[in-house]
């Protein structure tokens, strides 16, 4: 920001004698947040770095509908409270208030986005969030009532229906996003869910020397994950709404970060409690005789929620990397078990077999997804607590 301040000072000198109508805030009494911003004691010919900063971020200032959007935009460009002090302001919020008050608008301000609290929109995404769980429950019931070819048809049709239902649920509401998701991210997400359904059984029979035939899928954990879509959406809504409220009352970037961090952790813990209850409920419900891996499904649910929260705020790189690493780790675990059957390669499966012998095959995805979720949680506490992450809603809360 030192270059910004130097450029700003130079730009201010060049415009000190400009049109007075475009600098209504350069007088002695025109300041915001209680801080005097004219470095020359309020003289018209003095250096005015705030005006130069406004020119540098003209589009941001003209499109902002309130000072909070300017503050978030400045933070996204690297302006901190320490930088704001060079402009004779105590924090970025105070600097943004002056910029908002001084900006010259040739036309009406840009209209606000659609009101996030609209009851019709809330009803839409609330109902859609129930769709994946309902379709998955119907599919599981159909699998128990059919055999042979009809069973395969039910499995294929149910998988397609749940996929479309999940897509509909994520296109509206707090978990919707305008940021593009890479094909790699989608592929690894599908793989992680597929592993939760079939991976533990394949790993178990692979260690035992199989498979000699089809193995039963673990439908109960996947059903719990589908049902958890509803609490995930509501937790995302609570976080979005709470962060926006704290943004309006915070007076500094650090103050905002400190106040939002407990909110993020609290919402995350609330989701884990809801997911844990659903896993316990699905465990008691009639399901396929496949292996039940509650910890693994819980870790996967936490991972997917954090990845989606980051994606909706535009932080797409970290979720893509972490999801890819988790998926690759599960692929490696399965590969090593079958590669150990080659002559002289039995040692490659030792780590996976050691973990499976100690805690069961379900420990592999639990450890992998748990570690990945922890990495994303640490990353989220640093990125989702920035004001710039909440300048505009990532979805419609």
Coordinates of C-alpha atoms in Angstrom, one line a residue:
X1 CA 0.0 0.0 0.0
X2 CA 3.0 2.3 0.2
X3 CA 2.9 2.6 -3.6
X4 CA -0.8 3.3 -3.3
X5 CA -0.2 6.2 -0.9
X6 CA 2.5 7.6 -3.0
X7 CA 0.5 7.3 -6.2
X8 CA -2.5 8.8 -4.3
X9 CA -0.5 11.8 -3.1
X10 CA 0.8 12.5 -6.6
X11 CA -2.7 12.1 -8.1
X12 CA -4.1 14.4 -5.6
X13 CA -1.6 17.1 -6.5
X14 CA -2.6 16.9 -10.1
X15 CA -6.3 17.3 -9.2
X16 CA -6.1 19.8 -6.4
X17 CA -7.2 22.6 -8.7
X18 CA -10.0 20.6 -10.3
X19 CA -13.7 21.3 -10.3
X20 CA -14.8 22.2 -6.8
X21 CA -18.2 20.5 -7.3
X22 CA -16.4 17.2 -7.5
X23 CA -14.6 17.6 -4.2
X24 CA -17.3 18.7 -1.9
X25 CA -15.7 16.9 1.0
X26 CA -12.3 18.6 0.8
X27 CA -13.3 21.5 3.0
X28 CA -12.3 21.8 6.7
X29 CA -15.6 20.5 8.0
X30 CA -16.2 17.7 5.6
X31 CA -14.9 14.5 7.1
X32 CA -16.5 11.2 8.2
X33 CA -15.9 9.1 11.2
X34 CA -14.5 12.0 13.2
X35 CA -11.1 12.0 11.4
X36 CA -9.8 15.0 9.4
X37 CA -8.7 13.7 6.0
X38 CA -7.0 16.7 4.4
X39 CA -3.3 16.4 5.0
X40 CA -2.8 20.1 4.4
X41 CA -5.1 21.3 7.2
X42 CA -8.2 21.6 4.9
X43 CA -6.7 24.1 2.4
X44 CA -8.0 23.5 -1.1
X45 CA -4.6 23.3 -2.7
X46 CA -3.3 20.8 -0.2
X47 CA -2.5 17.2 -1.0
X48 CA -5.7 15.1 -0.7
X49 CA -4.8 11.4 -0.8
X50 CA -8.4 10.3 -0.1
X51 CA -9.5 11.9 -3.3
X52 CA -6.8 10.1 -5.2
X53 CA -7.9 6.8 -3.6
X54 CA -11.4 7.5 -4.7
X55 CA -10.2 8.0 -8.3
X56 CA -8.3 4.7 -8.1
X57 CA -11.5 2.9 -6.9
X58 CA -14.0 5.0 -8.8
X59 CA -16.1 2.1 -9.9
X60 CA -16.3 0.6 -6.4
X61 CA -17.4 4.0 -5.0
X62 CA -20.0 4.7 -7.7
X63 CA -21.6 1.3 -7.5
X64 CA -21.6 0.9 -3.7
X65 CA -25.0 1.1 -2.1
X66 CA -23.6 1.8 1.3
X67 CA -20.2 2.4 3.0
X68 CA -19.9 -1.2 4.0
X69 CA -19.5 -2.3 0.4
X70 CA -16.7 0.2 0.0
X71 CA -15.0 -1.0 3.1
X72 CA -15.2 -4.6 2.0
X73 CA -13.9 -3.7 -1.4
X74 CA -10.9 -1.8 0.0
X75 CA -10.1 -4.8 2.2
X76 CA -10.2 -7.1 -0.8
X77 CA -7.6 -4.8 -2.5
X78 CA -5.3 -5.0 0.5
X79 CA -6.3 -1.9 2.4
X80 CA -6.0 -2.5 6.2
X81 CA -6.7 -0.4 9.3
X82 CA -3.0 0.4 9.4
X83 CA -3.2 1.7 5.8
X84 CA -6.3 3.8 6.7
X85 CA -4.3 5.5 9.4
X86 CA -2.1 7.0 6.7
X87 CA -5.2 8.7 5.4
X88 CA -5.9 10.2 8.9
X89 CA -8.6 7.6 9.7
X90 CA -8.8 5.2 12.6
X91 CA -10.0 2.2 10.4
X92 CA -11.1 1.1 7.0
X93 CA -14.7 1.6 7.9
X94 CA -14.2 5.2 8.7
X95 CA -12.3 5.8 5.5
X96 CA -15.0 4.1 3.5
X97 CA -17.7 6.3 5.1
X98 CA -15.8 9.4 3.9
X99 CA -15.3 8.0 0.4
X100 CA -19.0 7.1 0.2
X101 CA -20.0 10.6 1.3
X102 CA -17.6 12.4 -1.1
X103 CA -18.1 10.3 -4.2
X104 CA -19.7 12.3 -7.1
X105 CA -22.6 10.4 -8.6
X106 CA -23.7 11.5 -12.1
X107 CA -26.7 9.1 -11.9
X108 CA -28.7 7.2 -9.3
X109 CA -26.9 4.6 -7.3
X110 CA -27.0 1.0 -8.5
X111 CA -30.1 -0.8 -7.1
X112 CA -29.6 -3.2 -4.3
X113 CA -29.8 -6.9 -5.1
X114 CA -33.1 -8.7 -4.4
X115 CA -33.9 -8.5 -0.8
X116 CA -32.5 -11.6 0.9
X117 CA -35.2 -11.8 3.5
X118 CA -38.0 -12.2 1.0
X119 CA -40.4 -14.8 2.3
X120 CA -41.1 -16.3 -1.1
X121 CA -37.5 -17.0 -1.8
X122 CA -37.0 -18.4 1.6
X123 CA -39.9 -20.8 1.1
X124 CA -38.4 -21.9 -2.2
X125 CA -35.0 -22.8 -0.9
X126 CA -36.3 -24.3 2.3
X127 CA -38.5 -26.7 0.4
X128 CA -35.7 -27.5 -2.2
X129 CA -33.3 -28.3 0.7
X130 CA -35.5 -31.2 1.6
X131 CA -35.6 -32.7 -1.9
X132 CA -32.3 -34.6 -1.9
X133 CA -33.1 -36.4 1.4
X134 CA -36.7 -37.3 0.3
X135 CA -35.5 -38.7 -3.0
X136 CA -32.7 -40.6 -1.4
X137 CA -35.1 -42.1 1.2
X138 CA -37.4 -43.2 -1.6
X139 CA -34.5 -44.8 -3.5
X140 CA -33.3 -46.7 -0.4
X141 CA -36.9 -48.0 0.2
X142 CA -37.1 -49.0 -3.5
X143 CA -33.9 -51.0 -3.2
X144 CA -35.2 -53.0 -0.3
X145 CA -38.4 -53.9 -2.2
X146 CA -36.8 -55.0 -5.5
X147 CA -34.5 -57.7 -6.7
X148 CA -32.6 -58.4 -9.9
X149 CA -33.0 -56.2 -12.9
X150 CA -35.7 -54.0 -11.3
X151 CA -33.3 -53.3 -8.5
X152 CA -30.6 -52.0 -10.9
X153 CA -33.2 -49.8 -12.6
X154 CA -34.2 -48.4 -9.2
X155 CA -30.6 -47.8 -8.3
X156 CA -29.9 -46.0 -11.5
X157 CA -33.1 -43.9 -11.5
X158 CA -32.7 -43.1 -7.8
X159 CA -29.1 -41.9 -8.3
X160 CA -30.1 -39.7 -11.2
X161 CA -33.1 -38.3 -9.2
X162 CA -31.0 -37.5 -6.1
X163 CA -28.3 -35.8 -8.3
X164 CA -30.9 -33.6 -9.9
X165 CA -32.5 -32.9 -6.5
X166 CA -29.2 -31.9 -5.0
X167 CA -28.5 -29.7 -8.0
X168 CA -31.8 -27.9 -7.6
X169 CA -31.2 -27.4 -3.9
X170 CA -27.8 -25.9 -4.5
X171 CA -29.1 -23.5 -7.3
X172 CA -31.2 -21.5 -4.9
X173 CA -30.6 -20.3 -1.3
X174 CA -27.5 -19.7 0.9
X175 CA -25.5 -22.4 -0.7
X176 CA -26.0 -21.2 -4.3
X177 CA -23.1 -19.6 -6.0
X178 CA -22.2 -17.7 -9.2
X179 CA -18.6 -18.8 -9.1
X180 CA -17.9 -21.6 -11.6
X181 CA -17.0 -25.0 -10.2
X182 CA -14.3 -26.9 -12.0
X183 CA -14.9 -30.3 -13.4
X184 CA -12.2 -31.7 -11.2
X185 CA -14.0 -30.4 -8.1
X186 CA -17.2 -32.0 -9.3
X187 CA -15.5 -35.3 -10.1
X188 CA -13.7 -35.6 -6.8
X189 CA -16.9 -34.7 -4.9
X190 CA -18.8 -37.5 -6.8
X191 CA -15.9 -39.9 -6.0
X192 CA -16.0 -39.1 -2.3
X193 CA -19.7 -39.7 -2.1
X194 CA -19.4 -42.9 -4.2
X195 CA -16.7 -44.1 -1.8
X196 CA -19.0 -43.5 1.2
X197 CA -21.5 -45.8 -0.6
X198 CA -19.2 -48.5 -1.9
X199 CA -15.6 -47.9 -0.8
X200 CA -15.6 -49.4 2.7
X201 CA -17.1 -52.6 1.4
X202 CA -14.6 -52.8 -1.4
X203 CA -11.7 -52.1 0.9
X204 CA -12.8 -54.8 3.3
X205 CA -13.2 -57.5 0.7
X206 CA -10.0 -56.4 -1.0
X207 CA -8.0 -57.0 2.3
X208 CA -9.7 -60.4 2.6
X209 CA -8.7 -61.4 -0.9
X210 CA -11.8 -60.6 -2.8
X211 CA -14.0 -59.4 -4.3
X212 CA -15.6 -62.7 -5.4
X213 CA -18.9 -61.0 -6.2
X214 CA -20.9 -57.9 -5.6
X215 CA -20.7 -56.4 -2.1
X216 CA -23.6 -54.6 -0.3
X217 CA -23.5 -50.8 -0.5
X218 CA -23.6 -48.7 2.7
X219 CA -26.8 -46.8 2.0
X220 CA -27.5 -45.6 5.6
X221 CA -24.5 -43.1 5.7
X222 CA -25.3 -41.8 2.3
X223 CA -29.0 -41.3 3.3
X224 CA -27.9 -39.3 6.3
X225 CA -25.7 -37.1 4.1
X226 CA -28.6 -36.5 1.7
X227 CA -30.9 -35.6 4.6
X228 CA -28.2 -33.3 6.0
X229 CA -28.6 -31.0 3.0
X230 CA -31.5 -29.3 4.8
X231 CA -29.5 -28.4 8.0
X232 CA -26.5 -27.5 5.8
X233 CA -28.6 -24.9 4.0
X234 CA -30.1 -23.5 7.2
X235 CA -26.7 -23.3 8.9
X236 CA -25.3 -21.4 5.9
X237 CA -28.3 -19.0 6.1
X238 CA -27.6 -18.4 9.8
X239 CA -23.9 -17.7 9.1
X240 CA -24.7 -15.4 6.2
X241 CA -27.3 -13.4 8.0
X242 CA -25.2 -13.2 11.2
X243 CA -22.2 -12.1 9.4
X244 CA -24.1 -9.3 7.6
X245 CA -25.5 -8.1 10.9
X246 CA -22.1 -8.0 12.5
X247 CA -20.7 -6.2 9.4
X248 CA -23.2 -3.3 10.0
X249 CA -22.1 -2.8 13.7
X250 CA -18.4 -3.5 13.4
X251 CA -16.1 -0.5 13.4
X252 CA -12.9 -2.2 12.2
X253 CA -11.7 -5.1 10.2
X254 CA -10.1 -6.8 13.1
X255 CA -13.2 -6.3 15.2
X256 CA -15.4 -7.8 12.5
X257 CA -13.1 -10.8 12.2
X258 CA -13.0 -11.4 15.9
X259 CA -16.9 -11.3 16.1
X260 CA -17.5 -13.5 13.1
X261 CA -15.0 -16.3 14.0
X262 CA -17.2 -17.6 16.9
X263 CA -20.2 -17.4 14.7
X264 CA -18.5 -19.6 12.0
X265 CA -17.4 -22.2 14.6
X266 CA -20.8 -22.2 16.2
X267 CA -22.7 -22.7 13.0
X268 CA -20.2 -25.5 12.0
X269 CA -20.7 -27.2 15.4
X270 CA -24.5 -26.9 14.9
X271 CA -24.3 -28.7 11.6
X272 CA -22.1 -31.4 13.1
X273 CA -24.7 -32.0 15.8
X274 CA -27.5 -32.2 13.2
X275 CA -25.5 -34.5 11.0
X276 CA -24.7 -36.7 14.0
X277 CA -28.3 -37.0 14.9
X278 CA -29.2 -38.0 11.3
X279 CA -26.5 -40.6 11.3
X280 CA -27.8 -42.1 14.5
X281 CA -31.3 -42.1 13.1
X282 CA -30.4 -43.7 9.8
X283 CA -28.3 -46.3 11.6
X284 CA -31.5 -47.5 13.4
X285 CA -33.6 -47.5 10.2
X286 CA -33.9 -50.6 8.1
X287 CA -31.2 -50.5 5.4
X288 CA -28.9 -52.6 3.3
X289 CA -26.5 -54.9 5.2
X290 CA -23.5 -52.9 4.0
X291 CA -20.8 -51.6 6.4
X292 CA -22.0 -48.6 8.5
X293 CA -19.4 -45.9 8.8
X294 CA -20.7 -43.0 10.9
X295 CA -17.4 -41.2 11.6
X296 CA -16.4 -41.3 7.9
X297 CA -19.8 -40.0 6.8
X298 CA -19.6 -37.3 9.4
X299 CA -16.2 -36.2 8.3
X300 CA -17.3 -36.2 4.7
X301 CA -20.3 -34.1 5.5
X302 CA -18.2 -31.5 7.4
X303 CA -15.7 -31.4 4.5
X304 CA -18.4 -30.8 1.9
X305 CA -20.1 -28.1 3.9
X306 CA -16.9 -26.1 4.4
X307 CA -16.0 -26.5 0.7
X308 CA -19.4 -25.2 -0.3
X309 CA -19.3 -22.3 2.1
X310 CA -15.9 -21.2 0.7
X311 CA -17.0 -21.7 -2.9
X312 CA -20.1 -19.5 -2.4
X313 CA -17.8 -16.7 -1.2
X314 CA -15.5 -17.0 -4.2
X315 CA -12.7 -19.0 -2.5
X316 CA -12.7 -21.9 -5.0
X317 CA -9.0 -22.8 -5.1
X318 CA -8.6 -24.3 -1.6
X319 CA -11.8 -26.5 -1.8
X320 CA -10.6 -27.8 -5.2
X321 CA -7.2 -28.7 -3.9
X322 CA -8.4 -30.2 -0.6
X323 CA -11.2 -32.2 -2.2
X324 CA -8.8 -33.5 -4.8
X325 CA -6.2 -34.5 -2.2
X326 CA -8.8 -36.3 -0.1
X327 CA -10.2 -38.2 -3.2
X328 CA -6.6 -39.1 -4.3
X329 CA -5.8 -40.4 -0.8
X330 CA -8.9 -42.8 -1.0
X331 CA -7.9 -43.9 -4.5
X332 CA -4.4 -44.6 -3.2
X333 CA -5.7 -46.6 -0.3
X334 CA -7.8 -48.9 -2.6
X335 CA -5.0 -49.2 -5.1
X336 CA -2.4 -50.2 -2.6
X337 CA -4.6 -53.0 -1.3
X338 CA -4.9 -54.6 -4.7
X339 CA -1.4 -53.8 -5.8
X340 CA -0.1 -55.7 -2.8
X341 CA -1.1 -58.9 -4.6
X342 CA 1.6 -58.5 -7.1
X343 CA 4.8 -60.5 -6.4
X344 CA 7.1 -58.6 -4.0
X345 CA 4.6 -55.8 -3.4
X346 CA 2.9 -56.9 -0.3
X347 CA 4.5 -54.1 1.7
X348 CA 2.6 -51.3 -0.1
X349 CA -0.6 -52.2 1.6
X350 CA 0.9 -52.3 5.1
X351 CA -0.3 -48.8 6.2
X352 CA -3.8 -49.3 5.0
X353 CA -4.1 -52.8 6.5
X354 CA -2.6 -51.6 9.8
X355 CA -5.3 -48.9 10.1
X356 CA -8.1 -51.3 9.0
X357 CA -7.0 -53.9 11.5
X358 CA -6.9 -51.4 14.3
X359 CA -10.1 -49.4 13.7
X360 CA -11.8 -51.1 10.8
X361 CA -12.0 -50.2 7.1
X362 CA -14.1 -47.1 7.9
X363 CA -11.2 -45.5 9.6
X364 CA -9.5 -44.8 6.3
X365 CA -12.1 -42.3 4.9
X366 CA -12.7 -41.0 8.4
X367 CA -9.0 -40.0 8.8
X368 CA -8.7 -38.7 5.2
X369 CA -11.9 -36.6 5.2
X370 CA -11.4 -35.5 8.8
X371 CA -7.9 -34.2 8.1
X372 CA -9.2 -32.5 4.9
X373 CA -12.1 -30.9 6.8
X374 CA -9.7 -29.6 9.5
X375 CA -7.5 -28.0 6.8
X376 CA -10.5 -26.3 5.3
X377 CA -11.8 -25.2 8.7
X378 CA -8.5 -23.5 9.5
X379 CA -8.6 -21.8 6.0
X380 CA -12.2 -20.8 6.5
X381 CA -11.5 -19.1 9.9
X382 CA -9.0 -16.9 8.0
X383 CA -11.0 -16.2 4.8
X384 CA -14.7 -16.2 5.8
X385 CA -14.0 -13.8 8.6
X386 CA -13.0 -11.0 6.2
X387 CA -15.4 -8.2 5.5
X388 CA -14.7 -8.6 1.8
X389 CA -16.1 -12.2 1.9
X390 CA -19.5 -10.7 2.8
X391 CA -19.6 -7.6 0.6
X392 CA -22.4 -9.2 -1.4
X393 CA -24.2 -12.4 -0.5
X394 CA -22.8 -15.5 -2.0
X395 CA -26.3 -16.9 -2.4
X396 CA -29.7 -15.8 -1.5
X397 CA -30.0 -16.4 2.2

